[in-house]
Short mmCIF file of N, CA, C and O in Angstrom, two decimals:
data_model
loop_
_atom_site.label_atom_id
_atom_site.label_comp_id
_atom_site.label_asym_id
_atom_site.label_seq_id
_atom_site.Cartn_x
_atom_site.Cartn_y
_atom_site.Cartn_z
N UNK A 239 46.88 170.27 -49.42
CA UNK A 239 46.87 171.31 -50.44
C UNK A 239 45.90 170.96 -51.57
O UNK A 239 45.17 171.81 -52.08
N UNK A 240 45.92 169.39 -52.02
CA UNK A 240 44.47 169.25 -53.00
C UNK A 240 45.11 169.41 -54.37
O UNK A 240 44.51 168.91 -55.32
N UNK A 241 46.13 169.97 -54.57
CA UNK A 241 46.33 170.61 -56.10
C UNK A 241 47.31 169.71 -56.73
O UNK A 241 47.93 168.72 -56.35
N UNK A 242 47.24 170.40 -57.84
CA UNK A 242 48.56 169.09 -58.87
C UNK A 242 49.71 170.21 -59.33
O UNK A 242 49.48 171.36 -59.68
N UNK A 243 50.66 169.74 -59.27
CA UNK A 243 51.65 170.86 -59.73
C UNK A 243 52.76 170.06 -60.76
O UNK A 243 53.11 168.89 -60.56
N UNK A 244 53.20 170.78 -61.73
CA UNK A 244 54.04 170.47 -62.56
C UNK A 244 55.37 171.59 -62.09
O UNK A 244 55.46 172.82 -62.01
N UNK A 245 56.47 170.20 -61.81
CA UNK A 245 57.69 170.58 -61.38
C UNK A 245 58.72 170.85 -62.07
O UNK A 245 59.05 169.82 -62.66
N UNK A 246 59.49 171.79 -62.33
CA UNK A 246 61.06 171.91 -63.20
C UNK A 246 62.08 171.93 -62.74
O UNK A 246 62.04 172.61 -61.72
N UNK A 247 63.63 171.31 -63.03
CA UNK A 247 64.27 171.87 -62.88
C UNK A 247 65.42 172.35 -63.73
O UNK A 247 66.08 171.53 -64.37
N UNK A 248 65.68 173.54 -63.78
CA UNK A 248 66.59 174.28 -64.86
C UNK A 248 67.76 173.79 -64.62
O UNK A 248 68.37 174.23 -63.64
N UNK A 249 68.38 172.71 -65.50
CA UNK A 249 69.28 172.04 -65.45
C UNK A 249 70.60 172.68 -65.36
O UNK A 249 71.50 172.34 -64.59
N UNK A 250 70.64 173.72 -66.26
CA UNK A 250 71.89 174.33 -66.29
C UNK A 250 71.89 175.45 -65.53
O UNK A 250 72.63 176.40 -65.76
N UNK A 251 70.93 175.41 -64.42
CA UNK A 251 71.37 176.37 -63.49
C UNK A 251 71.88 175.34 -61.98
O UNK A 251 72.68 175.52 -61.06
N UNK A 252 70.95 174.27 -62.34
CA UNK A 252 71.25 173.72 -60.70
C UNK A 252 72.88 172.73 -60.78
O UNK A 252 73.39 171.81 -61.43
N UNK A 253 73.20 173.64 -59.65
CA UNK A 253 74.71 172.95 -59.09
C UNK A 253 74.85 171.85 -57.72
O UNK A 253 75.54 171.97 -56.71
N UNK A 254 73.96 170.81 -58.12
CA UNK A 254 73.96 169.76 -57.26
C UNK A 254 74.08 169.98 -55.76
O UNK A 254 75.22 169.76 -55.35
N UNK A 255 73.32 170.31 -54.96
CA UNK A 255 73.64 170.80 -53.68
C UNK A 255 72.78 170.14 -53.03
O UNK A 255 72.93 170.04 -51.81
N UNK A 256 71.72 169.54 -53.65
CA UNK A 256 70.98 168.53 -52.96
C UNK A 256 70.14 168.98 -51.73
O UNK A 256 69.64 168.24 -50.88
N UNK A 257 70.06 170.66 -51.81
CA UNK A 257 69.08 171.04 -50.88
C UNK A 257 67.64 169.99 -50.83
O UNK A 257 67.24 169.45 -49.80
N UNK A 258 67.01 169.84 -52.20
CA UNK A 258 66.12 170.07 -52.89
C UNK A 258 65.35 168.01 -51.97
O UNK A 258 64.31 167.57 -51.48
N UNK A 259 66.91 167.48 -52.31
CA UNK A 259 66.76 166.06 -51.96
C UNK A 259 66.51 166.32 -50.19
O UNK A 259 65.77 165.67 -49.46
N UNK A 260 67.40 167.48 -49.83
CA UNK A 260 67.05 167.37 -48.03
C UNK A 260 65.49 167.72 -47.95
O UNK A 260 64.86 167.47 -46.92
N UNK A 261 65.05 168.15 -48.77
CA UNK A 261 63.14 168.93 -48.11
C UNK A 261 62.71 167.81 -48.59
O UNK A 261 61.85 167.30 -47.86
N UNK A 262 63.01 167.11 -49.71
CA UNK A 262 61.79 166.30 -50.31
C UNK A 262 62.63 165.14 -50.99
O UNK A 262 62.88 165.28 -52.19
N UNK A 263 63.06 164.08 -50.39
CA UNK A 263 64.09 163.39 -50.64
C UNK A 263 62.67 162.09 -51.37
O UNK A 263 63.13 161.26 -52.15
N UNK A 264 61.70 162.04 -51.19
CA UNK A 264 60.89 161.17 -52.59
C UNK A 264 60.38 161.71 -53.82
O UNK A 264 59.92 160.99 -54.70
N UNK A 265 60.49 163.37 -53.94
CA UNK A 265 60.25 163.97 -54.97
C UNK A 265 61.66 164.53 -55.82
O UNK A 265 61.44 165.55 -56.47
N UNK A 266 62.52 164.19 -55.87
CA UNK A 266 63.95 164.68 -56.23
C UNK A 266 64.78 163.46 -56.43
O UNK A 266 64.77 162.67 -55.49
N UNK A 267 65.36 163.22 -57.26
CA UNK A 267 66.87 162.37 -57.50
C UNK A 267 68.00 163.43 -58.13
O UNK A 267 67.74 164.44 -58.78
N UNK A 268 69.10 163.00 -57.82
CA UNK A 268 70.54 163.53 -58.60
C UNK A 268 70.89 162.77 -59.44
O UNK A 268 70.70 161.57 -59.25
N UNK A 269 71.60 163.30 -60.84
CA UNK A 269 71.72 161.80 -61.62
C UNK A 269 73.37 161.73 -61.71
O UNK A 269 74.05 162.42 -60.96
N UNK A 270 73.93 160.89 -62.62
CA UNK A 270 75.18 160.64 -62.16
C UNK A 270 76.44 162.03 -62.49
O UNK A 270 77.66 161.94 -62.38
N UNK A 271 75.72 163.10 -62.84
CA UNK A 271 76.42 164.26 -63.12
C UNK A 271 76.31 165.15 -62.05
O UNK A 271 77.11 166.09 -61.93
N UNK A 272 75.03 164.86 -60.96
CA UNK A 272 74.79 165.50 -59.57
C UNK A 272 73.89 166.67 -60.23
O UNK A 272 73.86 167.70 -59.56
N UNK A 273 73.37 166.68 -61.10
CA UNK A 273 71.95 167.66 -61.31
C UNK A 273 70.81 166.87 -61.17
O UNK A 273 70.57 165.82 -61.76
N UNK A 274 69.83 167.68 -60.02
CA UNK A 274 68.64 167.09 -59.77
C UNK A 274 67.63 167.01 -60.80
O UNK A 274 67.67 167.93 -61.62
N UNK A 275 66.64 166.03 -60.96
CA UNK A 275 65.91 166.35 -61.69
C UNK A 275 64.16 166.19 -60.54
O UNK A 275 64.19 166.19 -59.31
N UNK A 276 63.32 166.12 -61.07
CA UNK A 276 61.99 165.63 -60.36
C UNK A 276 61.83 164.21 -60.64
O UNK A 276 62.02 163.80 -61.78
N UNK A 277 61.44 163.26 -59.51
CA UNK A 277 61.17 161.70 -59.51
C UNK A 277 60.05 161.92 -60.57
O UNK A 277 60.15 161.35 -61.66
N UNK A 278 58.83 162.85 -60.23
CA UNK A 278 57.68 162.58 -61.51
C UNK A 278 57.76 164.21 -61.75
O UNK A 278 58.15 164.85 -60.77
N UNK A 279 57.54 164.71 -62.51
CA UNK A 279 57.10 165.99 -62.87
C UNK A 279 55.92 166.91 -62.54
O UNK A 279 55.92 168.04 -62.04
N UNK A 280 54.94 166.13 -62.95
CA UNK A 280 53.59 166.39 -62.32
C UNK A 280 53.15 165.41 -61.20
O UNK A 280 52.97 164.21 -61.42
N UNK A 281 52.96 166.07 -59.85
CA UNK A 281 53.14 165.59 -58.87
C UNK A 281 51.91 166.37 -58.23
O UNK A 281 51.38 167.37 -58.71
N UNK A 282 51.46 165.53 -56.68
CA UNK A 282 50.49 166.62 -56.12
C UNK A 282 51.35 167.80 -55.03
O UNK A 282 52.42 167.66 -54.43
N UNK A 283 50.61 168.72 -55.06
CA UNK A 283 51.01 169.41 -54.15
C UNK A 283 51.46 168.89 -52.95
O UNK A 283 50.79 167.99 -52.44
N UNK A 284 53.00 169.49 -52.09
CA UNK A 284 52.88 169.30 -50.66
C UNK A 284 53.82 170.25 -50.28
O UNK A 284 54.31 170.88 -51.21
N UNK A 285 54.16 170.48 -49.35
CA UNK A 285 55.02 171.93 -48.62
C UNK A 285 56.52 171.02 -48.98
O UNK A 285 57.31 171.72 -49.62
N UNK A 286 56.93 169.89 -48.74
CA UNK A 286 57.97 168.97 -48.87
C UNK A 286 58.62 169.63 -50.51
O UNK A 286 59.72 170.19 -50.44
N UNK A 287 58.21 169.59 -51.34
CA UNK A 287 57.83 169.86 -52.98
C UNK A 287 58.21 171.45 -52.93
O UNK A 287 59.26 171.79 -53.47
N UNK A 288 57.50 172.29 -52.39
CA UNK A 288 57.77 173.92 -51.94
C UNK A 288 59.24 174.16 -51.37
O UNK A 288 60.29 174.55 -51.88
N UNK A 289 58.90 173.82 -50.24
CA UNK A 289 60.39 173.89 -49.73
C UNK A 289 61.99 173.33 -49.83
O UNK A 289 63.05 173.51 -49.25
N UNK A 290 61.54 172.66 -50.77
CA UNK A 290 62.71 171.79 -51.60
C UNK A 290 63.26 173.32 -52.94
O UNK A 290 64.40 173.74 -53.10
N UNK A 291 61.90 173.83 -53.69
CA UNK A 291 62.25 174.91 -54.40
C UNK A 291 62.28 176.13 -53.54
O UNK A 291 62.99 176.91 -54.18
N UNK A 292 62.07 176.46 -52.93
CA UNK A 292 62.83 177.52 -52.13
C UNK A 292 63.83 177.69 -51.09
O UNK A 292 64.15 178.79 -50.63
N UNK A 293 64.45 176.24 -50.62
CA UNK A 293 65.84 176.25 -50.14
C UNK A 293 66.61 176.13 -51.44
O UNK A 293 67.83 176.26 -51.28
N UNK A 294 66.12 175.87 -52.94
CA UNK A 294 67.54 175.78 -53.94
C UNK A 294 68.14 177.11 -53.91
O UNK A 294 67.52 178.13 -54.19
N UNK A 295 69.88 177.06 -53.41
CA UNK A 295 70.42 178.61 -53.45
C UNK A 295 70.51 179.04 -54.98
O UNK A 295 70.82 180.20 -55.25
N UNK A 296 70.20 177.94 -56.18
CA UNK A 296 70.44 178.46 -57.13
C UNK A 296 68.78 179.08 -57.98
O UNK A 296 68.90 179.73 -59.02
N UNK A 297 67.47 178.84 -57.47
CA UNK A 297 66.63 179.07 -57.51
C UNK A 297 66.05 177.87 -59.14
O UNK A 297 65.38 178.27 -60.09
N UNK A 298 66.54 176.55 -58.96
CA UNK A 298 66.67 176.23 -60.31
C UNK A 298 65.29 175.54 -60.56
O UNK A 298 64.82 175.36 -61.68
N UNK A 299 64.60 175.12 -59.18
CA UNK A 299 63.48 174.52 -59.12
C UNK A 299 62.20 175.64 -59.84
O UNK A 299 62.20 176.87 -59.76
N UNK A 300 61.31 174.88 -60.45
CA UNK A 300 59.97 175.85 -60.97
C UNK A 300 59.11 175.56 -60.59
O UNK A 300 59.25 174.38 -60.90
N UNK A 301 57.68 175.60 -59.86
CA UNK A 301 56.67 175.18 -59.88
C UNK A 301 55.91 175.76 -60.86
O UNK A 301 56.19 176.88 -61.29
N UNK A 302 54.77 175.01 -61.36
CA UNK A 302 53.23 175.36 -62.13
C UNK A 302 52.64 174.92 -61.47
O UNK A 302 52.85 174.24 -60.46
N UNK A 303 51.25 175.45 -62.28
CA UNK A 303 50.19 174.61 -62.50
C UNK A 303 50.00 173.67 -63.29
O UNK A 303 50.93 173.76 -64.10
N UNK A 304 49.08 172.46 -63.67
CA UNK A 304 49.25 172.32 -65.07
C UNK A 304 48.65 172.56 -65.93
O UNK A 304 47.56 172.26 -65.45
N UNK A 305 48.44 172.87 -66.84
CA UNK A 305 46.86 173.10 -67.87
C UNK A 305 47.13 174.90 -68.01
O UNK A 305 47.31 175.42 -69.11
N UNK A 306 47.12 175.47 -67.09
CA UNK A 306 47.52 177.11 -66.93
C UNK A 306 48.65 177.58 -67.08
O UNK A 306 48.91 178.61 -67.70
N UNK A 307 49.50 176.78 -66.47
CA UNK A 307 51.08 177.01 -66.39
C UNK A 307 51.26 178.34 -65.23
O UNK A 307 52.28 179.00 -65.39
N UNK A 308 50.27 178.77 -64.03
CA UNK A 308 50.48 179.52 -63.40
C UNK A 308 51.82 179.30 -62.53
O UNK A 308 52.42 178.27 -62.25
N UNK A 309 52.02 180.29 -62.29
CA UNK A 309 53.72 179.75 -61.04
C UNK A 309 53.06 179.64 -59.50
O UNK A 309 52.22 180.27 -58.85
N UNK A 310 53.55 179.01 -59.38
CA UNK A 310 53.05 178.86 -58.17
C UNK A 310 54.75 179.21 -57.16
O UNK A 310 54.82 180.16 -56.38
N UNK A 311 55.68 178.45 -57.37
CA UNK A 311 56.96 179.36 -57.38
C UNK A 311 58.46 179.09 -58.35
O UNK A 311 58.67 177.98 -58.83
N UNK A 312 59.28 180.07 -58.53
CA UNK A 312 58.79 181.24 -57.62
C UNK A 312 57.97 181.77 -58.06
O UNK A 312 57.53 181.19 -59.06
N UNK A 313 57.18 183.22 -57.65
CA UNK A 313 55.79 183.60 -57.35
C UNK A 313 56.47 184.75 -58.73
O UNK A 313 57.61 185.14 -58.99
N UNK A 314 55.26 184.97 -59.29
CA UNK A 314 54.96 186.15 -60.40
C UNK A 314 55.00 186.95 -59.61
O UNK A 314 54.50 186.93 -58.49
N UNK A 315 56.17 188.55 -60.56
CA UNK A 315 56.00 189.65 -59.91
C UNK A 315 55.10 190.67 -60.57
O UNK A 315 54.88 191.74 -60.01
#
């Protein structure tokens, strides 16, 4: 993918379900309350990273860009 992405996760939405750790279990930790956060924030792109935020059922994951802040997901409507 080549790109750099800055990762979120909306703390008080995500309910520990650890999807996020099954797609991308080196880009994700749970901390001792079971809300994920990102291992680094700004990270490079990879589908592992993607699909970690779009299996969350709570949608808590964010992608950017960085510098732009474009979404990359979920996707602008």
């Amino acid at each position: 993918m080549g790109d750099r992405w800055h990762v979120e996760v909306d703390r008080s939405v995500c309910i520990g379900s650890a999807q996020c750790l099954h797609h991308a279990p080196d880009a994700f930790r749970l901390d001792s309350a079971r809300q994920s956060h990102p291992v680094e924030p700004d990270t490079d792109a990879s589908e592992q990273v993607l699909e970690a935020a779009e299996s969350c059922p709570v949608e808590a994951i964010a992608i950017s860009l960085p510098g732009s802040g474009e979404a990359v997901f979920p996707p602008e409507e």
